[in-house]
Amino acid sequence: MALASVLNSDCGDFSFESTQPFPNRCGAGHSSQGFDATPGDGLSFFVKNSLSDTDDGVERKIEFLHGTTTLAFKFQHGVIVAVDSRATAGSYIASQTVKKVIEINPYLLGTMAGGAADCSFWERLLARQCRIYELRNKERISVAAASKLLANMVYQYKGMGLSMGTMVCGWDKRGPGLYYVDSEGNRVCGDLFAVGSGSMYAYGVMDSGLRQDLSVEEACELGRRAIYQATYRDAYSGGQVNLYHVHSEGWTRVSQDDVLVLHQQYKAQQ
Amino acid sequence: MEYLIGIQGPDFVLVAADNVAASSIIQMKHDYDKMFKLSEKILLLCVGEAGDTVQFAEYIQKNVQLYKMRNGYELSPSAAANFTRKNLAEYLRSRTPYHVNLLLAGYDDADGPSLFYMDYLSSLAKTPFAAHGYGAFLTLSILDRHYRPDLTREEAVDLLKMCIAELNRRFILNLPSFNVRVIDKEGIHDLEKISAGTKTDTN
């Protein structure tokens, strides 16, 4: 159910394979690291976990769909992209240092929410398609076209269990571009998006602070603060805030701040 | 959650759709356009499952344009509606049915204005007025009560505003604004967006 997946709760009704692996960093088999488990992998180093059985005998895998907070917004100097870096496997924090921004090419960024494998695979495929477009047409692909390519690719797999909520951000001849694309088939253009279990908290901070005439520093601080507030409230978001700025020359990595350090900073400012 | 409405007059069709693109409980976009221009005088309003709406509507749109390129003249609204319905019906019993609800509004130089209601089970009905969505439960009775076949454009817009006022009064979800368009023998015209704060004339 859509609401359950956004709130990353495991009351969704999913039917799964019979074993639950211990989370490990090797990524072997049914690794539940990252924000998704990929069923059907060839390797399988897993251990039967009786905790995953429920009383009625139906074994549920913990679906950590979209257990993250990512956001992006347009302003007069381009697009700010801010993401957290936590990966959870149920209530276990698998990693605090995940890179959730995928650098498609020097002027296009994609964010990652949902299944880590799904996001990075399809966005790498998108990078390949974008490069082919550039070679064929001798000009950079527009953000609209790149996002449409991605949306059409995943639409073919609709209903087959892909889990991907991504924002395609870039700068093209029409100026800053920001599209939200997901594995349900949504593709919308907009000025402001937040995706993931912490997205609602991020929306609150961003909507109340966003103005068109922000300077670059103010916009970065807004993005950083919004992710921090989301990590404060959402158990499935945390780690560091990775911040990128997309401008007419391409994207720049602005900063990486640990949310616990930010917490002390903001507290001191109060 | 989404709302579409169409009202046919003697020489025009008035259509409106809400502007919200939602994903579970979040409004991702407040100014989303749910109307697809099939040709100079045909609009397709499309709501339903994410992804299916845009993919199906764009598919129909491109095919209508292809017909025009191949044959030199455009499909009439009735032909376009039947083409759309046929496609929906074919996909209905396939592995990938499209879960979309549609209103097709058009003006034919020979037959005048027409409004077609289609749903995801590929039913098709030509009607003087129609609505889709939960909002339809609240507004169809208003249309039944106040609709007349000889409405002027202003009266039709007032009737539309009455329907939207009812949604704002009773519908649990907030639909802050609506795109409004009119199709007549001159083509498709954009009217002023109707927002939550718009004053309505209740007759």
Tab-separated table of C-alpha atoms in Angstrom:
chain	number	residue	atom	x	y	z
A	1	MET	CA	0.000	0.000	0.000
A	2	ALA	CA	1.381	3.307	-0.995
A	3	LEU	CA	1.093	4.931	2.423
A	4	ALA	CA	2.825	2.046	4.129
A	5	SER	CA	5.661	2.186	1.685
A	6	VAL	CA	6.205	5.900	2.211
A	7	LEU	CA	6.263	5.546	5.966
A	8	ASN	CA	8.522	2.546	5.599
A	9	SER	CA	6.395	0.431	7.844
A	10	ASP	CA	6.363	-3.304	7.643
A	11	CYS	CA	2.629	-3.635	7.830
A	12	GLY	CA	2.505	-3.908	4.060
A	13	ASP	CA	1.368	-7.202	2.749
A	14	PHE	CA	4.217	-8.705	0.874
A	15	SER	CA	4.889	-12.345	0.376
A	16	PHE	CA	8.447	-13.509	0.305
A	17	GLU	CA	11.009	-16.159	0.213
A	18	SER	CA	11.492	-18.210	3.308
A	19	THR	CA	14.743	-16.948	4.716
A	20	GLN	CA	15.912	-13.697	6.105
A	21	PRO	CA	19.650	-13.098	5.852
A	22	PHE	CA	21.701	-11.358	8.441
A	23	PRO	CA	22.644	-8.014	7.039
A	24	ASN	CA	26.231	-7.905	5.974
A	25	ARG	CA	28.402	-5.608	3.958
A	26	CYS	CA	29.544	-8.180	1.461
A	27	GLY	CA	26.419	-7.727	-0.547
A	28	ALA	CA	26.156	-11.439	-1.058
A	29	GLY	CA	22.967	-13.084	-2.056
A	30	HIS	CA	19.894	-11.643	-0.462
A	31	SER	CA	21.697	-8.770	1.019
A	32	SER	CA	19.318	-6.611	2.920
A	33	GLN	CA	21.815	-3.826	3.126
A	34	GLY	CA	20.952	-0.655	1.333
A	35	PHE	CA	17.313	0.131	1.228
A	36	ASP	CA	16.104	-2.977	-0.454
A	37	ALA	CA	16.701	-6.660	-0.739
A	38	THR	CA	17.062	-7.973	-4.238
A	39	PRO	CA	15.268	-11.238	-4.541
A	40	GLY	CA	16.393	-13.915	-6.874
A	41	ASP	CA	20.147	-13.349	-6.810
A	42	GLY	CA	22.320	-16.298	-7.698
A	43	LEU	CA	24.524	-16.260	-4.600
A	44	SER	CA	22.854	-17.079	-1.372
A	45	PHE	CA	24.719	-16.838	1.895
A	46	PHE	CA	21.822	-16.648	4.210
A	47	VAL	CA	20.631	-17.973	7.498
A	48	LYS	CA	17.125	-18.849	8.415
A	49	ASN	CA	15.878	-16.284	10.836
A	50	SER	CA	12.947	-17.456	12.873
A	51	LEU	CA	12.271	-13.870	13.893
A	52	SER	CA	10.971	-13.210	10.469
A	53	ASP	CA	8.122	-15.671	10.849
A	54	THR	CA	4.904	-14.210	12.052
A	55	ASP	CA	2.364	-16.098	14.068
A	56	ASP	CA	0.107	-16.932	11.210
A	57	GLY	CA	2.943	-18.721	9.430
A	58	VAL	CA	3.260	-16.108	6.729
A	59	GLU	CA	6.864	-15.056	6.560
A	60	ARG	CA	7.373	-11.437	5.902
A	61	LYS	CA	10.470	-9.797	4.660
A	62	ILE	CA	10.962	-6.366	6.028
A	63	GLU	CA	10.430	-4.022	3.138
A	64	PHE	CA	12.456	-0.908	3.689
A	65	LEU	CA	11.183	0.862	0.676
A	66	HIS	CA	12.205	4.476	0.487
A	67	GLY	CA	13.832	4.502	3.936
A	68	THR	CA	15.669	7.706	3.342
A	69	THR	CA	15.315	11.435	2.885
A	70	THR	CA	16.337	13.101	-0.347
A	71	LEU	CA	15.367	16.504	-1.577
A	72	ALA	CA	16.002	18.874	-4.432
A	73	PHE	CA	14.761	22.340	-5.274
A	74	LYS	CA	15.232	24.951	-7.943
A	75	PHE	CA	16.130	28.526	-7.156
A	76	GLN	CA	17.531	31.413	-9.100
A	77	HIS	CA	21.078	30.062	-9.174
A	78	GLY	CA	20.247	26.508	-10.171
A	79	VAL	CA	19.269	23.394	-8.264
A	80	ILE	CA	20.251	22.295	-4.785
A	81	VAL	CA	20.300	18.562	-4.107
A	82	ALA	CA	20.565	17.332	-0.516
A	83	VAL	CA	20.435	13.742	0.717
A	84	ASP	CA	21.037	11.768	3.888
A	85	SER	CA	23.296	8.709	3.977
A	86	ARG	CA	21.672	6.076	6.138
A	87	ALA	CA	20.814	2.555	4.992
A	88	THR	CA	18.614	0.402	7.194
A	89	ALA	CA	17.669	-3.236	7.249
A	90	GLY	CA	14.507	-3.249	9.303
A	91	SER	CA	15.526	-1.543	12.511
A	92	TYR	CA	19.227	-2.250	12.047
A	93	ILE	CA	21.335	0.541	10.635
A	94	ALA	CA	23.356	-1.137	7.948
A	95	SER	CA	25.384	1.882	6.941
A	96	GLN	CA	25.725	5.555	7.749
A	97	THR	CA	27.853	6.410	4.734
A	98	VAL	CA	25.866	5.561	1.645
A	99	LYS	CA	26.171	7.731	-1.437
A	100	LYS	CA	22.637	8.518	-2.476
A	101	VAL	CA	23.460	10.959	-5.225
A	102	ILE	CA	24.375	9.338	-8.499
A	103	GLU	CA	26.497	11.373	-10.859
A	104	ILE	CA	24.957	10.540	-14.206
A	105	ASN	CA	27.256	12.884	-16.102
A	106	PRO	CA	28.995	16.189	-15.334
A	107	TYR	CA	25.775	18.161	-15.627
A	108	LEU	CA	23.104	15.663	-14.525
A	109	LEU	CA	22.531	14.218	-11.075
A	110	GLY	CA	20.162	11.514	-9.916
A	111	THR	CA	19.087	10.859	-6.339
A	112	MET	CA	18.460	7.484	-4.836
A	113	ALA	CA	15.475	6.381	-2.768
A	114	GLY	CA	14.033	2.899	-2.625
A	115	GLY	CA	16.109	-0.036	-3.755
A	116	ALA	CA	19.789	0.795	-3.931
A	117	ALA	CA	20.387	-1.708	-6.694
A	118	ASP	CA	17.400	-0.533	-8.703
A	119	CYS	CA	18.407	3.102	-8.464
A	120	SER	CA	22.072	2.692	-9.253
A	121	PHE	CA	21.488	0.184	-12.046
A	122	TRP	CA	18.820	2.152	-13.882
A	123	GLU	CA	20.637	5.429	-13.435
A	124	ARG	CA	23.822	3.921	-14.802
A	125	LEU	CA	21.776	2.699	-17.757
A	126	LEU	CA	20.410	6.208	-18.074
A	127	ALA	CA	23.957	7.559	-18.110
A	128	ARG	CA	24.727	5.246	-21.007
A	129	GLN	CA	21.619	6.366	-22.914
A	130	CYS	CA	22.473	10.015	-22.285
A	131	ARG	CA	25.972	9.501	-23.656
A	132	ILE	CA	24.597	7.753	-26.739
A	133	TYR	CA	22.246	10.691	-27.269
A	134	GLU	CA	25.162	13.113	-27.024
A	135	LEU	CA	27.188	11.157	-29.539
A	136	ARG	CA	24.317	10.844	-31.983
A	137	ASN	CA	23.023	14.402	-31.770
A	138	LYS	CA	26.225	16.299	-30.958
A	139	GLU	CA	24.496	18.126	-28.150
A	140	ARG	CA	23.820	17.495	-24.497
A	141	ILE	CA	20.587	15.785	-23.624
A	142	SER	CA	17.958	17.916	-21.908
A	143	VAL	CA	16.791	17.094	-18.385
A	144	ALA	CA	13.265	16.513	-19.697
A	145	ALA	CA	14.476	13.984	-22.248
A	146	ALA	CA	16.752	12.219	-19.755
A	147	SER	CA	13.939	11.880	-17.238
A	148	LYS	CA	11.545	10.674	-19.965
A	149	LEU	CA	14.085	7.991	-20.993
A	150	LEU	CA	14.295	6.789	-17.400
A	151	ALA	CA	10.518	6.874	-16.904
A	152	ASN	CA	9.896	4.887	-20.077
A	153	MET	CA	12.562	2.328	-19.135
A	154	VAL	CA	11.074	1.594	-15.724
A	155	TYR	CA	7.478	1.734	-16.948
A	156	GLN	CA	8.153	-1.509	-18.794
A	157	TYR	CA	8.740	-3.134	-15.403
A	158	LYS	CA	5.778	-1.624	-13.644
A	159	GLY	CA	4.226	-4.018	-11.184
A	160	MET	CA	7.233	-6.337	-11.225
A	161	GLY	CA	8.712	-5.136	-7.979
A	162	LEU	CA	11.126	-2.389	-8.900
A	163	SER	CA	11.449	0.169	-6.161
A	164	MET	CA	12.907	3.470	-7.182
A	165	GLY	CA	12.048	7.075	-6.363
A	166	THR	CA	14.529	9.393	-7.972
A	167	MET	CA	14.941	13.007	-8.869
A	168	VAL	CA	16.757	13.866	-12.077
A	169	CYS	CA	18.407	17.244	-11.657
A	170	GLY	CA	20.419	19.212	-14.177
A	171	TRP	CA	20.968	22.339	-16.132
A	172	ASP	CA	20.173	22.487	-19.820
A	173	LYS	CA	19.448	25.184	-22.374
A	174	ARG	CA	16.106	25.884	-20.749
A	175	GLY	CA	17.797	26.582	-17.421
A	176	PRO	CA	17.660	24.501	-14.247
A	177	GLY	CA	15.660	21.292	-14.607
A	178	LEU	CA	14.183	19.052	-11.920
A	179	TYR	CA	12.062	15.963	-12.519
A	180	TYR	CA	10.752	13.346	-10.128
A	181	VAL	CA	10.604	9.844	-11.612
A	182	ASP	CA	9.555	6.694	-9.809
A	183	SER	CA	9.021	3.021	-10.428
A	184	GLU	CA	5.232	3.470	-10.265
A	185	GLY	CA	5.442	5.386	-13.522
A	186	ASN	CA	5.151	8.931	-12.166
A	187	ARG	CA	7.153	11.596	-13.898
A	188	VAL	CA	6.547	15.176	-12.869
A	189	CYS	CA	8.413	18.385	-13.435
A	190	GLY	CA	8.579	20.715	-10.479
A	191	ASP	CA	10.451	23.269	-8.437
A	192	LEU	CA	10.707	21.310	-5.219
A	193	PHE	CA	10.597	17.625	-4.345
A	194	ALA	CA	11.378	15.511	-1.310
A	195	VAL	CA	11.395	11.732	-1.566
A	196	GLY	CA	11.601	9.033	1.071
A	197	SER	CA	10.305	8.189	4.492
A	198	GLY	CA	11.558	11.499	5.851
A	199	SER	CA	10.191	13.516	2.959
A	200	MET	CA	7.244	14.958	4.828
A	201	TYR	CA	9.494	16.433	7.491
A	202	ALA	CA	11.739	17.898	4.821
A	203	TYR	CA	8.762	19.424	2.983
A	204	GLY	CA	7.753	21.254	6.126
A	205	VAL	CA	11.093	23.002	6.518
A	206	MET	CA	11.582	23.674	2.828
A	207	ASP	CA	8.124	25.014	2.104
A	208	SER	CA	8.392	27.512	4.894
A	209	GLY	CA	11.902	28.674	3.978
A	210	LEU	CA	11.972	28.604	0.198
A	211	ARG	CA	12.111	31.895	-1.713
A	212	GLN	CA	13.141	32.449	-5.298
A	213	ASP	CA	15.757	35.052	-4.377
A	214	LEU	CA	17.911	32.900	-2.102
A	215	SER	CA	21.655	33.207	-2.417
A	216	VAL	CA	23.681	30.061	-2.987
A	217	GLU	CA	24.770	29.849	0.673
A	218	GLU	CA	21.251	30.407	1.957
A	219	ALA	CA	19.873	27.775	-0.385
A	220	CYS	CA	22.547	25.262	0.670
A	221	GLU	CA	21.788	25.978	4.304
A	222	LEU	CA	18.070	25.493	3.682
A	223	GLY	CA	18.663	22.129	2.043
A	224	ARG	CA	21.030	21.080	4.797
A	225	ARG	CA	18.623	22.145	7.511
A	226	ALA	CA	15.699	20.372	5.882
A	227	ILE	CA	17.596	17.078	5.723
A	228	TYR	CA	18.795	17.549	9.301
A	229	GLN	CA	15.237	18.115	10.535
A	230	ALA	CA	14.083	15.028	8.676
A	231	THR	CA	16.857	12.915	10.187
A	232	TYR	CA	15.908	14.254	13.596
A	233	ARG	CA	12.374	12.935	13.312
A	234	ASP	CA	12.687	9.983	10.958
A	235	ALA	CA	14.390	6.909	12.370
A	236	TYR	CA	15.308	5.654	8.932
A	237	SER	CA	17.258	8.748	7.912
A	238	GLY	CA	20.554	9.924	9.307
A	239	GLY	CA	24.282	9.758	8.865
A	240	GLN	CA	25.597	12.676	6.877
A	241	VAL	CA	24.005	15.355	4.770
A	242	ASN	CA	25.518	15.357	1.285
A	243	LEU	CA	24.883	18.565	-0.575
A	244	TYR	CA	25.297	19.285	-4.291
A	245	HIS	CA	24.679	22.424	-6.312
A	246	VAL	CA	23.805	22.240	-10.001
A	247	HIS	CA	24.574	25.387	-11.975
A	248	SER	CA	25.092	26.344	-15.563
A	249	GLU	CA	28.580	24.829	-15.674
A	250	GLY	CA	27.450	21.516	-14.236
A	251	TRP	CA	27.257	20.206	-10.687
A	252	THR	CA	29.531	20.817	-7.701
A	253	ARG	CA	29.783	18.864	-4.510
A	254	VAL	CA	29.234	21.487	-1.853
A	255	SER	CA	29.560	19.784	1.511
A	256	GLN	CA	29.212	16.720	3.639
A	257	ASP	CA	28.124	17.248	7.256
A	258	ASP	CA	27.446	14.703	9.942
A	259	VAL	CA	23.977	15.289	11.365
A	260	LEU	CA	25.186	14.863	14.921
A	261	VAL	CA	27.672	17.672	14.410
A	262	LEU	CA	24.939	19.776	12.826
A	263	HIS	CA	22.768	19.037	15.831
A	264	GLN	CA	25.373	20.515	18.181
A	265	GLN	CA	25.814	23.513	15.886
A	266	TYR	CA	22.149	24.293	15.677
A	267	LYS	CA	21.681	23.791	19.390
A	268	ALA	CA	24.471	26.237	20.101
A	269	GLN	CA	22.831	28.761	17.802
A	270	GLN	CA	19.513	28.600	19.650
B	1	MET	CA	-8.624	11.962	-5.208
B	2	GLU	CA	-8.612	13.392	-8.732
B	3	TYR	CA	-11.505	15.115	-10.367
B	4	LEU	CA	-12.615	15.641	-13.952
B	5	ILE	CA	-15.783	17.312	-15.186
B	6	GLY	CA	-17.249	18.089	-18.594
B	7	ILE	CA	-20.357	20.065	-19.575
B	8	GLN	CA	-21.633	20.228	-23.132
B	9	GLY	CA	-23.492	23.259	-24.419
B	10	PRO	CA	-25.245	23.870	-27.747
B	11	ASP	CA	-22.049	24.955	-29.513
B	12	PHE	CA	-19.213	24.356	-27.022
B	13	VAL	CA	-17.886	21.893	-24.470
B	14	LEU	CA	-16.558	23.094	-21.137
B	15	VAL	CA	-14.084	20.867	-19.308
B	16	ALA	CA	-12.182	21.189	-16.062
B	17	ALA	CA	-9.677	19.084	-14.147
B	18	ASP	CA	-7.959	19.502	-10.812
B	19	ASN	CA	-4.276	20.413	-10.673
B	20	VAL	CA	-2.931	18.077	-8.055
B	21	ALA	CA	-0.355	15.416	-8.797
B	22	ALA	CA	-0.235	13.311	-5.658
B	23	SER	CA	1.867	10.459	-4.408
B	24	SER	CA	0.249	8.754	-1.409
B	25	ILE	CA	-0.456	11.596	1.020
B	26	ILE	CA	1.837	14.213	-0.508
B	27	GLN	CA	0.927	16.757	-3.198
B	28	MET	CA	3.976	16.606	-5.446
B	29	LYS	CA	2.713	19.283	-7.791
B	30	HIS	CA	0.002	21.949	-7.521
B	31	ASP	CA	-0.194	22.965	-11.161
B	32	TYR	CA	-0.285	19.678	-13.002
B	33	ASP	CA	-2.213	19.636	-16.276
B	34	LYS	CA	-4.339	16.532	-16.807
B	35	MET	CA	-5.614	17.526	-20.231
B	36	PHE	CA	-3.990	16.184	-23.390
B	37	LYS	CA	-4.561	17.906	-26.689
B	38	LEU	CA	-5.313	15.232	-29.273
B	39	SER	CA	-5.950	17.661	-32.107
B	40	GLU	CA	-7.024	21.246	-32.697
B	41	LYS	CA	-10.511	20.579	-31.393
B	42	ILE	CA	-10.227	17.470	-29.221
B	43	LEU	CA	-9.101	17.250	-25.606
B	44	LEU	CA	-8.527	14.084	-23.627
B	45	LEU	CA	-8.761	14.378	-19.838
B	46	CYS	CA	-7.084	11.467	-18.138
B	47	VAL	CA	-6.854	10.348	-14.505
B	48	GLY	CA	-6.023	7.052	-12.872
B	49	GLU	CA	-2.975	5.051	-11.984
B	50	ALA	CA	0.399	6.742	-11.952
B	51	GLY	CA	2.293	6.165	-15.143
B	52	ASP	CA	-0.612	4.552	-16.966
B	53	THR	CA	-2.308	7.932	-17.422
B	54	VAL	CA	0.549	9.655	-19.198
B	55	GLN	CA	1.654	6.604	-21.160
B	56	PHE	CA	-1.856	5.809	-22.432
B	57	ALA	CA	-2.840	9.394	-23.149
B	58	GLU	CA	0.389	10.119	-25.016
B	59	TYR	CA	-0.039	6.893	-26.989
B	60	ILE	CA	-3.530	7.963	-28.085
B	61	GLN	CA	-2.314	11.481	-28.760
B	62	LYS	CA	0.488	10.316	-31.043
B	63	ASN	CA	-1.758	7.893	-32.876
B	64	VAL	CA	-4.362	10.573	-33.555
B	65	GLN	CA	-1.610	12.784	-34.944
B	66	LEU	CA	-0.311	9.897	-37.053
B	67	TYR	CA	-3.766	9.414	-38.549
B	68	LYS	CA	-3.785	13.052	-39.541
B	69	MET	CA	-0.366	12.759	-41.166
B	70	ARG	CA	-1.263	9.623	-43.070
B	71	ASN	CA	-4.713	10.604	-44.251
B	72	GLY	CA	-4.553	14.364	-44.505
B	73	TYR	CA	-7.529	15.016	-42.259
B	74	GLU	CA	-8.218	14.659	-38.570
B	75	LEU	CA	-10.205	12.054	-36.717
B	76	SER	CA	-13.591	13.299	-35.569
B	77	PRO	CA	-14.194	13.346	-31.797
B	78	SER	CA	-16.489	10.354	-32.083
B	79	ALA	CA	-13.933	8.369	-34.062
B	80	ALA	CA	-11.189	9.334	-31.638
B	81	ALA	CA	-13.334	8.256	-28.706
B	82	ASN	CA	-14.076	4.919	-30.275
B	83	PHE	CA	-10.409	4.437	-31.150
B	84	THR	CA	-9.474	5.158	-27.547
B	85	ARG	CA	-12.099	2.787	-26.235
B	86	LYS	CA	-10.967	0.040	-28.570
B	87	ASN	CA	-7.405	0.365	-27.312
B	88	LEU	CA	-8.539	0.290	-23.702
B	89	ALA	CA	-10.629	-2.792	-24.414
B	90	GLU	CA	-7.765	-4.603	-26.123
B	91	TYR	CA	-5.408	-3.980	-23.235
B	92	LEU	CA	-8.063	-4.761	-20.632
B	93	ARG	CA	-7.712	-8.501	-20.933
B	94	SER	CA	-3.983	-8.456	-21.519
B	95	ARG	CA	-1.204	-8.714	-18.978
B	96	THR	CA	-0.927	-4.941	-18.847
B	97	PRO	CA	-4.323	-3.291	-18.595
B	98	TYR	CA	-4.385	0.476	-18.318
B	99	HIS	CA	-6.157	1.691	-15.216
B	100	VAL	CA	-7.312	5.084	-16.502
B	101	ASN	CA	-10.563	7.042	-16.458
B	102	LEU	CA	-11.144	9.448	-19.307
B	103	LEU	CA	-13.267	12.252	-20.605
B	104	LEU	CA	-12.930	13.071	-24.281
B	105	ALA	CA	-14.318	16.415	-25.372
B	106	GLY	CA	-14.361	17.709	-28.916
B	107	TYR	CA	-15.989	19.831	-31.533
B	108	ASP	CA	-16.804	18.369	-34.918
B	109	ASP	CA	-17.549	20.815	-37.721
B	110	ALA	CA	-20.336	18.535	-38.949
B	111	ASP	CA	-21.831	17.176	-35.725
B	112	GLY	CA	-21.120	19.967	-33.280
B	113	PRO	CA	-19.791	19.600	-29.748
B	114	SER	CA	-19.578	16.227	-28.015
B	115	LEU	CA	-18.459	14.825	-24.684
B	116	PHE	CA	-17.579	11.180	-24.164
B	117	TYR	CA	-17.223	9.390	-20.843
B	118	MET	CA	-14.873	6.390	-20.689
B	119	ASP	CA	-13.716	4.358	-17.751
B	120	TYR	CA	-11.016	1.817	-17.056
B	121	LEU	CA	-13.282	-1.074	-18.024
B	122	SER	CA	-13.497	0.552	-21.449
B	123	SER	CA	-17.099	1.584	-21.303
B	124	LEU	CA	-17.983	4.489	-23.586
B	125	ALA	CA	-20.942	6.822	-23.348
B	126	LYS	CA	-21.729	10.070	-25.100
B	127	THR	CA	-23.244	12.325	-22.462
B	128	PRO	CA	-24.226	15.969	-22.045
B	129	PHE	CA	-22.275	16.175	-18.784
B	130	ALA	CA	-19.946	13.847	-16.916
B	131	ALA	CA	-17.512	13.681	-14.023
B	132	HIS	CA	-14.827	11.310	-12.731
B	133	GLY	CA	-13.421	10.785	-9.276
B	134	TYR	CA	-14.830	10.818	-5.760
B	135	GLY	CA	-15.909	14.373	-6.447
B	136	ALA	CA	-18.335	13.028	-9.017
B	137	PHE	CA	-20.489	11.605	-6.228
B	138	LEU	CA	-20.944	15.096	-4.875
B	139	THR	CA	-21.422	16.937	-8.132
B	140	LEU	CA	-23.371	14.748	-10.531
B	141	SER	CA	-26.602	15.555	-8.726
B	142	ILE	CA	-25.889	19.263	-9.063
B	143	LEU	CA	-25.440	18.748	-12.773
B	144	ASP	CA	-28.638	16.674	-12.941
B	145	ARG	CA	-30.554	19.426	-11.191
B	146	HIS	CA	-29.229	22.517	-12.951
B	147	TYR	CA	-28.084	21.402	-16.389
B	148	ARG	CA	-30.004	22.520	-19.449
B	149	PRO	CA	-29.064	21.715	-23.038
B	150	ASP	CA	-29.219	25.388	-24.013
B	151	LEU	CA	-26.720	26.735	-21.473
B	152	THR	CA	-24.679	29.746	-22.453
B	153	ARG	CA	-20.964	29.723	-21.784
B	154	GLU	CA	-21.317	31.965	-18.742
B	155	GLU	CA	-24.049	29.760	-17.322
B	156	ALA	CA	-21.916	26.687	-17.904
B	157	VAL	CA	-18.991	28.301	-16.078
B	158	ASP	CA	-21.326	29.219	-13.207
B	159	LEU	CA	-22.544	25.639	-13.071
B	160	LEU	CA	-18.926	24.503	-12.965
B	161	LYS	CA	-18.190	26.929	-10.144
B	162	MET	CA	-21.187	25.588	-8.255
B	163	CYS	CA	-19.760	22.092	-8.540
B	164	ILE	CA	-16.335	23.207	-7.378
B	165	ALA	CA	-17.848	25.120	-4.489
B	166	GLU	CA	-19.539	21.924	-3.389
B	167	LEU	CA	-16.234	20.077	-3.536
B	168	ASN	CA	-14.596	22.751	-1.427
B	169	ARG	CA	-17.443	22.547	1.038
B	170	ARG	CA	-17.837	18.788	1.393
B	171	PHE	CA	-14.955	16.889	-0.141
B	172	ILE	CA	-12.490	15.693	2.448
B	173	LEU	CA	-9.457	16.383	0.268
B	174	ASN	CA	-8.192	19.796	-0.592
B	175	LEU	CA	-8.252	20.490	-4.338
B	176	PRO	CA	-6.977	24.037	-4.459
B	177	SER	CA	-7.217	24.800	-8.141
B	178	PHE	CA	-8.672	23.622	-11.435
B	179	ASN	CA	-7.703	24.087	-15.078
B	180	VAL	CA	-10.658	25.117	-17.222
B	181	ARG	CA	-10.874	24.935	-21.013
B	182	VAL	CA	-13.579	25.441	-23.610
B	183	ILE	CA	-13.743	23.825	-27.033
B	184	ASP	CA	-15.827	25.401	-29.767
B	185	LYS	CA	-15.697	25.795	-33.515
B	186	GLU	CA	-12.682	28.076	-33.141
B	187	GLY	CA	-10.690	25.490	-31.248
B	188	ILE	CA	-9.502	25.067	-27.669
B	189	HIS	CA	-9.460	28.108	-25.381
B	190	ASP	CA	-7.978	28.378	-21.908
B	191	LEU	CA	-10.222	29.986	-19.355
B	192	GLU	CA	-9.228	31.398	-16.025
B	193	LYS	CA	-8.121	28.828	-13.473
B	194	ILE	CA	-10.605	28.341	-10.683
B	195	SER	CA	-8.996	28.443	-7.236
B	196	ALA	CA	-10.306	27.692	-3.801
B	197	GLY	CA	-10.873	31.340	-3.077
B	198	THR	CA	-12.831	32.094	-6.237
B	199	LYS	CA	-16.164	33.735	-5.656
B	200	THR	CA	-19.022	31.714	-7.048
B	201	ASP	CA	-22.417	32.871	-8.217
B	202	THR	CA	-25.003	30.465	-6.976
B	203	ASN	CA	-28.209	30.816	-8.943
